[in-house]
GROMACS .gro file of C-alpha atoms in nm:
model
  418
    1MET     CA    1  12.214  11.411   3.290
    2ARG     CA    2  12.432  11.453   3.595
    3LYS     CA    3  12.282  11.791   3.684
    4ILE     CA    4  11.929  11.662   3.635
    5PHE     CA    5  11.999  11.372   3.867
    6LEU     CA    6  12.161  11.590   4.130
    7TRP     CA    7  11.879  11.840   4.119
    8SER     CA    8  11.621  11.562   4.164
    9PHE     CA    9  11.816  11.418   4.455
   10LEU     CA   10  11.856  11.753   4.628
   11SER     CA   11  11.488  11.833   4.593
   12GLY     CA   12  11.390  11.500   4.750
   13PHE     CA   13  11.651  11.529   5.025
   14ALA     CA   14  11.544  11.882   5.109
   15LEU     CA   15  11.183  11.764   5.133
   16PHE     CA   16  11.294  11.487   5.372
   17THR     CA   17  11.499  11.714   5.598
   18GLY     CA   18  11.247  11.996   5.589
   19SER     CA   19  10.977  11.785   5.752
   20ASN     CA   20  10.952  11.684   6.115
   21TYR     CA   21  11.094  11.341   6.182
   22PRO     CA   22  10.814  11.123   6.321
   23VAL     CA   23  10.898  10.954   6.649
   24LEU     CA   24  10.592  10.733   6.669
   25ALA     CA   25  10.450  10.476   6.436
   26ALA     CA   26  10.106  10.491   6.288
   27GLY     CA   27   9.830  10.304   6.469
   28GLY     CA   28   9.741  10.252   6.830
   29GLY     CA   29   9.981  10.189   7.112
   30TYR     CA   30  10.056  10.254   7.476
   31THR     CA   31  10.062  10.602   7.624
   32VAL     CA   32  10.327  10.711   7.872
   33THR     CA   33  10.073  10.679   8.152
   34ASP     CA   34   9.977  10.327   8.043
   35ILE     CA   35  10.337  10.208   8.050
   36GLN     CA   36  10.399  10.370   8.388
   37ARG     CA   37  10.096  10.197   8.538
   38MET     CA   38  10.201   9.862   8.391
   39GLY     CA   39  10.551   9.901   8.533
   40LEU     CA   40  10.422  10.000   8.876
   41GLN     CA   41  10.201   9.692   8.888
   42ALA     CA   42  10.444   9.436   8.744
   43ASN     CA   43  10.789   9.536   8.868
   44GLY     CA   44  10.909   9.274   9.114
   45LEU     CA   45  11.136   9.506   9.313
   46LEU     CA   46  10.841   9.734   9.380
   47GLN     CA   47  10.640   9.437   9.504
   48ALA     CA   48  10.925   9.356   9.744
   49VAL     CA   49  10.917   9.712   9.882
   50ARG     CA   50  10.540   9.685   9.921
   51SER     CA   51  10.593   9.378  10.138
   52GLN     CA   52  10.795   9.592  10.379
   53VAL     CA   53  10.480   9.791  10.455
   54GLU     CA   54  10.298   9.472  10.550
   55ILE     CA   55  10.589   9.372  10.772
   56ALA     CA   56  10.576   9.711  10.946
   57ARG     CA   57  10.202   9.672  11.005
   58ALA     CA   58  10.264   9.331  11.156
   59GLU     CA   59  10.517   9.491  11.390
   60VAL     CA   60  10.245   9.727  11.514
   61THR     CA   61  10.036   9.422  11.599
   62SER     CA   62  10.330   9.273  11.785
   63ALA     CA   63  10.397   9.599  11.972
   64SER     CA   64  10.031   9.623  12.078
   65ALA     CA   65  10.017   9.272  12.219
   66PHE     CA   66  10.003   9.224  12.596
   67PRO     CA   67  10.267   9.002  12.758
   68ASN     CA   68  10.165   8.642  12.805
   69PRO     CA   69  10.154   8.487  13.153
   70GLU     CA   70  10.412   8.228  13.250
   71VAL     CA   71  10.304   7.903  13.409
   72THR     CA   72  10.550   7.678  13.595
   73PHE     CA   73  10.455   7.325  13.699
   74MET     CA   74  10.670   7.109  13.927
   75ALA     CA   75  10.596   6.764  14.075
   76GLY     CA   76  10.789   6.482  14.243
   77PRO     CA   77  10.786   6.225  14.527
   78ASP     CA   78  10.893   6.292  14.884
   79SER     CA   79  11.203   6.103  15.001
   80LYS     CA   80  11.201   5.990  15.364
   81ARG     CA   81  11.502   6.072  15.581
   82LEU     CA   82  11.342   5.958  15.914
   83PRO     CA   83  11.154   5.642  16.004
   84GLU     CA   84  10.804   5.608  15.865
   85ILE     CA   85  10.665   5.602  16.220
   86ASP     CA   86  10.783   5.961  16.257
   87THR     CA   87  10.707   6.096  15.909
   88GLY     CA   88  10.419   5.887  15.792
   89PRO     CA   89  10.400   5.723  15.451
   90ALA     CA   90  10.576   5.885  15.151
   91SER     CA   91  10.366   6.104  14.919
   92MET     CA   92  10.374   6.301  14.593
   93GLN     CA   93  10.388   6.680  14.587
   94ARG     CA   94  10.313   6.924  14.308
   95GLN     CA   95  10.335   7.301  14.266
   96VAL     CA   96  10.186   7.532  14.002
   97THR     CA   97  10.314   7.890  13.977
   98VAL     CA   98  10.162   8.159  13.754
   99SER     CA   99  10.354   8.481  13.678
  100GLN     CA  100  10.197   8.776  13.496
  101SER     CA  101  10.403   9.087  13.426
  102LEU     CA  102  10.237   9.427  13.456
  103GLU     CA  103  10.360   9.626  13.160
  104ASN     CA  104  10.477   9.982  13.209
  105PRO     CA  105  10.216  10.198  13.027
  106PHE     CA  106  10.478  10.455  12.924
  107VAL     CA  107  10.694  10.183  12.767
  108ARG     CA  108  10.393  10.034  12.593
  109ARG     CA  109  10.276  10.368  12.454
  110ALA     CA  110  10.622  10.455  12.322
  111ARG     CA  111  10.671  10.108  12.171
  112ILE     CA  112  10.339  10.120  11.985
  113GLY     CA  113  10.408  10.475  11.865
  114ALA     CA  114  10.751  10.373  11.736
  115ALA     CA  115  10.597  10.080  11.545
  116GLU     CA  116  10.333  10.306  11.390
  117ALA     CA  117  10.606  10.551  11.288
  118GLY     CA  118  10.780  10.256  11.124
  119VAL     CA  119  10.467  10.197  10.915
  120GLU     CA  120  10.474  10.560  10.800
  121ALA     CA  121  10.843  10.529  10.713
  122SER     CA  122  10.775  10.211  10.513
  123ARG     CA  123  10.488  10.378  10.328
  124ALA     CA  124  10.710  10.672  10.241
  125ASN     CA  125  10.980  10.431  10.126
  126LEU     CA  126  10.723  10.259   9.901
  127GLU     CA  127  10.615  10.598   9.767
  128GLN     CA  128  10.979  10.680   9.691
  129ALA     CA  129  11.024  10.350   9.507
  130ARG     CA  130  10.708  10.417   9.304
  131ALA     CA  131  10.817  10.769   9.214
  132ASP     CA  132  11.167  10.651   9.118
  133LEU     CA  133  11.030  10.373   8.896
  134ALA     CA  134  10.773  10.600   8.733
  135ALA     CA  135  11.045  10.856   8.654
  136GLN     CA  136  11.275  10.586   8.514
  137LEU     CA  137  10.995  10.457   8.295
  138ARG     CA  138  10.919  10.805   8.165
  139VAL     CA  139  11.285  10.876   8.086
  140HIS     CA  140  11.327  10.539   7.913
  141ILE     CA  141  11.008  10.593   7.711
  142TYR     CA  142  11.134  10.922   7.574
  143GLU     CA  143  11.479  10.775   7.523
  144PHE     CA  144  11.315  10.503   7.315
  145LEU     CA  145  11.133  10.772   7.112
  146LEU     CA  146  11.462  10.961   7.071
  147ARG     CA  147  11.650  10.653   6.953
  148ARG     CA  148  11.369  10.554   6.720
  149GLY     CA  149  11.353  10.904   6.571
  150LEU     CA  150  11.728  10.907   6.512
  151ALA     CA  151  11.710  10.556   6.361
  152GLU     CA  152  11.437  10.663   6.121
  153MET     CA  153  11.639  10.966   6.019
  154GLU     CA  154  11.957  10.765   5.964
  155SER     CA  155  11.765  10.497   5.773
  156ASP     CA  156  11.621  10.753   5.532
  157ILE     CA  157  11.964  10.912   5.487
  158HIS     CA  158  12.113  10.570   5.412
  159ASP     CA  159  11.847  10.503   5.148
  160LEU     CA  160  11.916  10.840   4.985
  161MET     CA  161  12.290  10.782   4.989
  162GLY     CA  162  12.234  10.443   4.827
  163GLU     CA  163  12.033  10.608   4.551
  164ILE     CA  164  12.311  10.864   4.500
  165GLN     CA  165  12.568  10.588   4.477
  166ARG     CA  166  12.365  10.399   4.218
  167ARG     CA  167  12.313  10.701   3.995
  168ILE     CA  168  12.674  10.820   4.026
  169LYS     CA  169  12.787  10.471   3.931
  170LEU     CA  170  12.578  10.491   3.614
  171SER     CA  171  12.729  10.833   3.538
  172VAL     CA  172  13.081  10.697   3.590
  173GLU     CA  173  13.013  10.401   3.363
  174SER     CA  174  12.884  10.635   3.091
  175GLY     CA  175  13.191  10.857   3.127
  176GLU     CA  176  13.003  11.166   3.240
  177THR     CA  177  13.150  11.167   3.591
  178ALA     CA  178  13.499  11.104   3.724
  179ARG     CA  179  13.554  10.786   3.927
  180PHE     CA  180  13.654  11.006   4.222
  181GLU     CA  181  13.286  11.100   4.265
  182LEU     CA  182  13.195  10.731   4.296
  183ILE     CA  183  13.460  10.684   4.567
  184ARG     CA  184  13.306  10.972   4.757
  185ALA     CA  185  12.960  10.821   4.718
  186ASP     CA  186  13.084  10.482   4.840
  187THR     CA  187  13.232  10.648   5.148
  188GLU     CA  188  12.906  10.831   5.220
  189VAL     CA  189  12.707  10.507   5.188
  190MET     CA  190  12.936  10.319   5.428
  191THR     CA  191  12.924  10.605   5.678
  192ALA     CA  192  12.544  10.621   5.655
  193ALA     CA  193  12.519  10.242   5.696
  194SER     CA  194  12.733  10.255   6.008
  195ARG     CA  195  12.521  10.532   6.160
  196LYS     CA  196  12.201  10.347   6.069
  197GLU     CA  197  12.320  10.023   6.229
  198ALA     CA  198  12.427  10.201   6.548
  199ALA     CA  199  12.095  10.388   6.567
  200LEU     CA  200  11.894  10.067   6.523
  201LEU     CA  201  12.096   9.892   6.795
  202ASN     CA  202  12.044  10.185   7.032
  203THR     CA  203  11.671  10.171   6.961
  204GLU     CA  204  11.663   9.802   7.045
  205ARG     CA  205  11.857   9.864   7.366
  206ALA     CA  206  11.603  10.128   7.470
  207ARG     CA  207  11.319   9.885   7.391
  208ILE     CA  208  11.480   9.611   7.603
  209ALA     CA  209  11.528   9.854   7.893
  210LEU     CA  210  11.155   9.931   7.889
  211LEU     CA  211  11.067   9.561   7.879
  212GLN     CA  212  11.298   9.505   8.176
  213LEU     CA  213  11.147   9.783   8.386
  214THR     CA  214  10.793   9.660   8.316
  215ALA     CA  215  10.893   9.299   8.398
  216GLY     CA  216  10.776   9.178   8.058
  217ALA     CA  217  10.425   9.322   8.091
  218LEU     CA  218  10.473   9.502   7.759
  219PRO     CA  219  10.460   9.293   7.440
  220PRO     CA  220  10.799   9.261   7.265
  221GLU     CA  221  10.690   9.473   6.969
  222PHE     CA  222  10.507   9.746   7.155
  223ASN     CA  223  10.435  10.091   7.020
  224VAL     CA  224  10.431  10.419   7.212
  225THR     CA  225  10.173  10.686   7.128
  226ALA     CA  226  10.378  10.980   7.245
  227SER     CA  227  10.617  11.235   7.101
  228LEU     CA  228  10.933  11.408   7.213
  229GLY     CA  229  10.746  11.730   7.154
  230ASP     CA  230  10.481  11.655   7.418
  231PRO     CA  231  10.406  11.969   7.621
  232VAL     CA  232  10.558  11.999   7.969
  233GLU     CA  233  10.333  12.175   8.219
  234LEU     CA  234  10.445  12.218   8.578
  235PRO     CA  235  10.363  12.459   8.864
  236SER     CA  236  10.591  12.752   8.928
  237LEU     CA  237  10.923  12.702   9.105
  238GLU     CA  238  10.795  12.869   9.422
  239ALA     CA  239  10.487  12.647   9.429
  240LEU     CA  240  10.707  12.342   9.380
  241ARG     CA  241  10.929  12.444   9.672
  242VAL     CA  242  10.626  12.467   9.901
  243GLU     CA  243  10.484  12.140   9.771
  244LEU     CA  244  10.812  11.953   9.805
  245SER     CA  245  10.830  11.986  10.182
  246THR     CA  246  10.497  11.807  10.224
  247VAL     CA  247  10.502  11.543   9.949
  248ASN     CA  248  10.862  11.438   9.893
  249PRO     CA  249  10.876  11.072  10.002
  250GLU     CA  250  11.230  11.087  10.135
  251ILE     CA  251  11.153  11.387  10.356
  252LEU     CA  252  10.839  11.213  10.482
  253ARG     CA  253  11.035  10.896  10.552
  254LEU     CA  254  11.303  11.080  10.748
  255GLU     CA  255  11.037  11.269  10.946
  256ALA     CA  256  10.876  10.936  11.037
  257GLU     CA  257  11.214  10.795  11.135
  258GLN     CA  258  11.281  11.104  11.347
  259ASN     CA  259  10.951  11.053  11.527
  260ARG     CA  260  11.036  10.687  11.580
  261ALA     CA  261  11.378  10.780  11.719
  262HIS     CA  262  11.224  11.020  11.970
  263LEU     CA  263  10.975  10.756  12.079
  264ARG     CA  264  11.260  10.511  12.123
  265ILE     CA  265  11.423  10.759  12.363
  266ASP     CA  266  11.097  10.775  12.560
  267GLN     CA  267  11.079  10.396  12.561
  268GLU     CA  268  11.432  10.354  12.693
  269ARG     CA  269  11.386  10.618  12.962
  270ALA     CA  270  11.057  10.463  13.071
  271SER     CA  271  11.225  10.124  13.092
  272VAL     CA  272  11.428  10.253  13.387
  273LEU     CA  273  11.117  10.247  13.605
  274PRO     CA  274  11.075   9.934  13.822
  275SER     CA  275  10.896   9.645  13.653
  276VAL     CA  276  10.638   9.440  13.846
  277ASN     CA  277  10.526   9.079  13.809
  278ILE     CA  278  10.221   8.932  13.988
  279LEU     CA  279  10.285   8.584  14.122
  280TYR     CA  280  10.039   8.314  14.227
  281SER     CA  281  10.145   7.971  14.350
  282ASN     CA  282   9.944   7.660  14.440
  283TYR     CA  283  10.120   7.384  14.636
  284GLN     CA  284   9.973   7.044  14.720
  285ASP     CA  285  10.094   6.729  14.893
  286LYS     CA  286   9.921   6.442  15.076
  287GLN     CA  287   9.840   6.648  15.379
  288PHE     CA  288   9.838   7.016  15.283
  289THR     CA  289   9.722   7.257  15.012
  290SER     CA  290   9.884   7.600  15.002
  291ASN     CA  291   9.785   7.906  14.793
  292THR     CA  292  10.018   8.204  14.795
  293ALA     CA  293  10.028   8.532  14.602
  294GLY     CA  294  10.285   8.805  14.579
  295LEU     CA  295  10.474   9.055  14.369
  296SER     CA  296  10.812   9.040  14.200
  297VAL     CA  297  10.975   9.382  14.151
  298ARG     CA  298  11.287   9.439  13.946
  299ILE     CA  299  11.463   9.749  14.080
  300PRO     CA  300  11.715   9.925  13.845
  301LEU     CA  301  11.959   9.988  14.124
  302PHE     CA  302  12.296   9.927  13.957
  303TYR     CA  303  12.226   9.972  13.585
  304GLN     CA  304  11.975  10.228  13.464
  305ARG     CA  305  12.003  10.160  13.086
  306ARG     CA  306  12.234  10.456  13.035
  307GLY     CA  307  12.391  10.291  12.727
  308GLU     CA  308  12.056  10.227  12.559
  309VAL     CA  309  11.936  10.583  12.633
  310ASP     CA  310  12.255  10.738  12.497
  311ALA     CA  311  12.236  10.522  12.185
  312ALA     CA  312  11.875  10.630  12.126
  313VAL     CA  313  11.967  10.997  12.173
  314SER     CA  314  12.258  10.966  11.929
  315ASP     CA  315  12.037  10.790  11.675
  316ALA     CA  316  11.778  11.068  11.700
  317ALA     CA  317  12.053  11.326  11.641
  318ARG     CA  318  12.172  11.129  11.337
  319VAL     CA  319  11.824  11.121  11.186
  320ARG     CA  320  11.772  11.492  11.258
  321GLU     CA  321  12.099  11.590  11.087
  322THR     CA  322  12.020  11.364  10.791
  323LEU     CA  323  11.674  11.516  10.760
  324ASP     CA  324  11.808  11.873  10.764
  325TYR     CA  325  12.070  11.791  10.502
  326ARG     CA  326  11.830  11.604  10.275
  327ARG     CA  327  11.579  11.889  10.291
  328TYR     CA  328  11.850  12.126  10.175
  329GLU     CA  329  11.981  11.885   9.913
  330ILE     CA  330  11.638  11.801   9.770
  331ASN     CA  331  11.561  12.171   9.729
  332ARG     CA  332  11.890  12.211   9.544
  333LEU     CA  333  11.803  11.909   9.326
  334LEU     CA  334  11.470  12.074   9.246
  335GLU     CA  335  11.640  12.398   9.146
  336SER     CA  336  11.898  12.210   8.938
  337ALA     CA  337  11.628  12.012   8.756
  338TRP     CA  338  11.428  12.332   8.701
  339GLN     CA  339  11.730  12.508   8.551
  340ALA     CA  340  11.804  12.206   8.331
  341MET     CA  341  11.443  12.212   8.213
  342GLU     CA  342  11.457  12.583   8.134
  343ILE     CA  343  11.787  12.540   7.947
  344ALA     CA  344  11.642  12.252   7.746
  345ARG     CA  345  11.327  12.453   7.678
  346ARG     CA  346  11.532  12.746   7.548
  347ARG     CA  347  11.739  12.510   7.332
  348VAL     CA  348  11.420  12.364   7.184
  349GLU     CA  349  11.291  12.713   7.112
  350MET     CA  350  11.624  12.813   6.955
  351PHE     CA  351  11.640  12.508   6.731
  352GLU     CA  352  11.274  12.521   6.633
  353GLY     CA  353  11.258  12.895   6.583
  354GLY     CA  354  11.610  12.985   6.469
  355ILE     CA  355  11.886  12.734   6.409
  356VAL     CA  356  11.685  12.480   6.211
  357LYS     CA  357  11.521  12.752   6.003
  358GLU     CA  358  11.857  12.910   5.931
  359ALA     CA  359  11.999  12.573   5.829
  360GLU     CA  360  11.703  12.518   5.599
  361ALA     CA  361  11.754  12.864   5.448
  362ALA     CA  362  12.124  12.792   5.400
  363LEU     CA  363  12.032  12.471   5.218
  364ARG     CA  364  11.797  12.660   4.986
  365VAL     CA  365  12.073  12.912   4.908
  366ALA     CA  366  12.318  12.631   4.839
  367GLU     CA  367  12.065  12.463   4.609
  368ALA     CA  368  12.013  12.788   4.416
  369ALA     CA  369  12.389  12.837   4.383
  370PHE     CA  370  12.425  12.481   4.258
  371ARG     CA  371  12.158  12.534   3.994
  372LEU     CA  372  12.349  12.838   3.871
  373GLY     CA  373  12.675  12.643   3.867
  374GLU     CA  374  12.837  12.858   4.136
  375ARG     CA  375  12.868  12.574   4.391
  376GLY     CA  376  12.942  12.207   4.362
  377PHE     CA  377  12.758  11.910   4.499
  378ILE     CA  378  12.992  11.875   4.799
  379GLU     CA  379  12.906  12.223   4.926
  380VAL     CA  380  12.536  12.141   4.908
  381LEU     CA  381  12.589  11.809   5.080
  382ASP     CA  382  12.787  11.980   5.360
  383THR     CA  383  12.503  12.224   5.410
  384GLN     CA  384  12.264  11.934   5.429
  385ARG     CA  385  12.480  11.772   5.699
  386VAL     CA  386  12.454  12.092   5.903
  387LEU     CA  387  12.075  12.073   5.882
  388ARG     CA  388  12.077  11.709   5.983
  389ASN     CA  389  12.297  11.785   6.286
  390ALA     CA  390  12.065  12.069   6.385
  391ARG     CA  391  11.765  11.838   6.376
  392SER     CA  392  11.952  11.577   6.579
  393GLU     CA  393  12.030  11.843   6.839
  394LEU     CA  394  11.663  11.940   6.842
  395LEU     CA  395  11.561  11.582   6.922
  396GLN     CA  396  11.825  11.566   7.197
  397ALA     CA  397  11.707  11.897   7.348
  398GLN     CA  398  11.347  11.772   7.348
  399PHE     CA  399  11.460  11.456   7.527
  400GLU     CA  400  11.651  11.657   7.788
  401LEU     CA  401  11.339  11.869   7.848
  402GLN     CA  402  11.131  11.558   7.914
  403SER     CA  403  11.404  11.409   8.136
  404ALA     CA  404  11.422  11.724   8.351
  405ALA     CA  405  11.044  11.726   8.389
  406ALA     CA  406  11.055  11.357   8.491
  407GLU     CA  407  11.312  11.440   8.759
  408ILE     CA  408  11.090  11.716   8.899
  409ASP     CA  409  10.791  11.480   8.905
  410ARG     CA  410  11.008  11.222   9.084
  411LEU     CA  411  11.099  11.471   9.355
  412ARG     CA  412  10.735  11.563   9.408
  413ALA     CA  413  10.617  11.199   9.379
  414HIS     CA  414  10.385  11.286   9.092
  415TYR     CA  415  10.300  10.978   8.891
  416PRO     CA  416   9.991  10.791   8.769
  417LYS     CA  417   9.840  10.592   9.051
  418GLU     CA  418   9.816  10.217   9.012
   0.00000   0.00000   0.00000
């Protein structure tokens, strides 16, 4: 009876481990692209970054505005200091003065250009935020699939261990099996229950992380129609290097900031030129009306904005050095992500084409030896644990492959548009 039970258990367990663990539930659900679009539309932090673009556009409007004229009005009575026979009766006087500054065209052009460069920098910053969020969503989606696949595997193992425990208990009660076997079975059930509980909690944590990133746009019990085995298709490394220099948001942002810094230098240097105001004044009292016009010129004789110019030059040097370093660093990040992807791809190929198959073959050999009485149940169970570990490593390698591809897409700002 004991051997019949063990043989039935091993056949069922081998069938379970020999199949691919499903990582998605039956029925419809959300694709990876759907969830990314929902997150890009609903995430509040991304909306805040989008507002920075509108602020930068408003600054262009401010920079393009012409200076307003200044109007000064003064009025008051005359006070007599001599007899009225000499001065005549007292009267009221009033004066209106209008001042209009003539803006330096070089300053104006540089100021508007700097504001427009700020818009480009804000757009690139928004693009970077979108790419970062899309990559986070993709990684968290596949982490959710990984955790769910591991939870399903551990749940099935727990159910099988429970069935073993029940049957061994019957064998112990009938005297066919020593009580030591039941103690072993109890230990296996408790270990499997602990792994199952941890896997379920990790799955729920991954689900909550996705709900957080999508700002609650996903329903609480959502389903994902994707698999850890989804194909990863990317251009060649050389093509990615060429593409990166023209599409990476951080490089584009730093280039816009560099342009803005250079325009700020032009603005500060142009500010050294004399500034001119046109003046017009109308004066009236009881006897006279006077209209006068003139110019007010501010001459930079003592201070020629040397501090502001030097600060602008230093800021431009800072941006240039940052841009050069980030170009180098981003290319290294691309190569690192590419190597990680290739390593993960080779691990997937090794597990799918070699390690898992060898573990399955080892299990079949152990089963045959058990049927012939040459091996005990513990040896077969140990072989089964090796197969389970191999399949867990396969799921982890598939997840690492998807994560590396997500990092490459983040660097190249490749994501589904909103």
